[in-house]
Coordinates of C-alpha atoms in Angstrom, one line a residue:
X1 CA 39.2 24.9 -32.1
X2 CA 42.5 26.7 -31.5
X3 CA 41.9 26.8 -27.8
X4 CA 41.2 23.1 -27.5
X5 CA 44.4 22.3 -29.4
X6 CA 46.4 24.6 -27.1
X7 CA 44.8 23.2 -24.0
X8 CA 45.6 19.6 -25.2
X9 CA 49.2 20.6 -25.7
X10 CA 49.4 22.2 -22.2
X11 CA 47.8 19.1 -20.7
X12 CA 50.4 16.8 -22.4
X13 CA 53.2 19.0 -21.2
X14 CA 51.7 19.0 -17.6
X15 CA 51.5 15.2 -17.7
X16 CA 55.0 14.9 -19.0
X17 CA 56.3 17.1 -16.2
X18 CA 54.3 15.2 -13.6
X19 CA 55.6 11.8 -14.8
X20 CA 59.2 13.2 -14.9
X21 CA 59.1 14.4 -11.3
X22 CA 57.5 11.1 -10.2
X23 CA 59.5 8.9 -12.5
X24 CA 60.7 6.6 -9.7
X25 CA 57.1 6.0 -8.5
X26 CA 55.9 5.4 -12.1
X27 CA 58.8 3.0 -12.7
X28 CA 58.1 1.1 -9.5
X29 CA 54.4 0.9 -10.4
X30 CA 55.2 -0.5 -13.9
X31 CA 57.7 -3.0 -12.5
X32 CA 55.1 -4.1 -10.0
X33 CA 52.6 -4.7 -12.7
X34 CA 55.1 -6.5 -14.8
X35 CA 56.1 -8.8 -11.9
X36 CA 52.4 -9.5 -11.3
X37 CA 51.9 -10.4 -14.9
X38 CA 55.0 -12.6 -14.9
X39 CA 53.4 -14.6 -12.1
X40 CA 50.2 -15.0 -14.2
X41 CA 52.0 -15.7 -17.5
X42 CA 51.3 -19.4 -17.6
X43 CA 47.7 -19.1 -16.4
X44 CA 45.4 -19.7 -19.4
X45 CA 42.8 -17.2 -18.1
X46 CA 45.3 -14.4 -18.0
X47 CA 45.8 -13.9 -21.7
X48 CA 46.1 -10.1 -21.3
X49 CA 49.2 -10.5 -19.1
X50 CA 50.8 -13.0 -21.5
X51 CA 50.0 -10.9 -24.5
X52 CA 51.3 -7.7 -22.9
X53 CA 54.6 -9.2 -21.7
X54 CA 55.1 -10.9 -25.1
X55 CA 54.6 -7.6 -26.9
X56 CA 56.8 -5.6 -24.6
X57 CA 59.7 -8.1 -24.7
X58 CA 59.5 -8.5 -28.5
X59 CA 59.2 -4.8 -29.3
X60 CA 61.8 -3.6 -26.7
X61 CA 64.1 -6.6 -27.3
X62 CA 64.3 -7.3 -23.5
X63 CA 63.6 -10.2 -21.2
X64 CA 62.3 -10.2 -17.6
X65 CA 62.4 -7.2 -15.3
X66 CA 66.1 -6.9 -14.7
X67 CA 67.5 -10.0 -16.6
X68 CA 66.3 -13.1 -18.3
X69 CA 66.8 -15.3 -15.3
X70 CA 64.0 -13.4 -13.5
X71 CA 61.7 -15.9 -15.2
X72 CA 63.2 -18.7 -13.1
X73 CA 61.4 -17.2 -10.1
X74 CA 58.2 -18.2 -11.9
X75 CA 59.1 -21.8 -12.4
X76 CA 60.0 -21.3 -16.0
X77 CA 62.6 -23.7 -17.3
X78 CA 63.3 -21.6 -20.3
X79 CA 62.3 -18.0 -21.0
X80 CA 59.2 -17.3 -23.1
X81 CA 59.7 -17.2 -26.8
X82 CA 59.2 -13.5 -26.8
X83 CA 62.6 -13.3 -25.0
X84 CA 64.3 -15.2 -27.9
X85 CA 66.2 -13.3 -30.5
X86 CA 64.7 -15.5 -33.2
X87 CA 61.2 -15.4 -31.5
X88 CA 61.1 -19.2 -31.2
X89 CA 63.5 -21.1 -28.9
X90 CA 66.2 -20.0 -26.5
X91 CA 67.7 -20.6 -23.1
X92 CA 68.6 -18.1 -20.4
X93 CA 72.1 -17.8 -21.9
X94 CA 71.7 -18.7 -25.6
X95 CA 69.8 -16.8 -28.3
X96 CA 68.0 -14.7 -25.6
X97 CA 67.7 -10.9 -25.1
X98 CA 70.2 -10.1 -22.4
X99 CA 68.7 -6.9 -20.9
X100 CA 65.7 -6.7 -18.6
X101 CA 62.7 -4.6 -19.7

């Protein structure tokens, strides 16, 4: 049992080191997936994208990739409610998380 605990710790450390050294690639990959989901956000058959983005934006208190107006690229007239400080209604400039995710 001790060996498996140690190997798990070593595996986690190795993963952390690999991610750290490839952090730009990991960041680009995550941004790409986020952009892809933003494009699918209003599609009723893509609930996983909508739920994931809503969770990320609510928990991290962020909006869009770099800024809230990123949503304008996806024909959104207002940001999703998960961008709103009150979790309900906001505009790109009012009551909205200012930082991108």
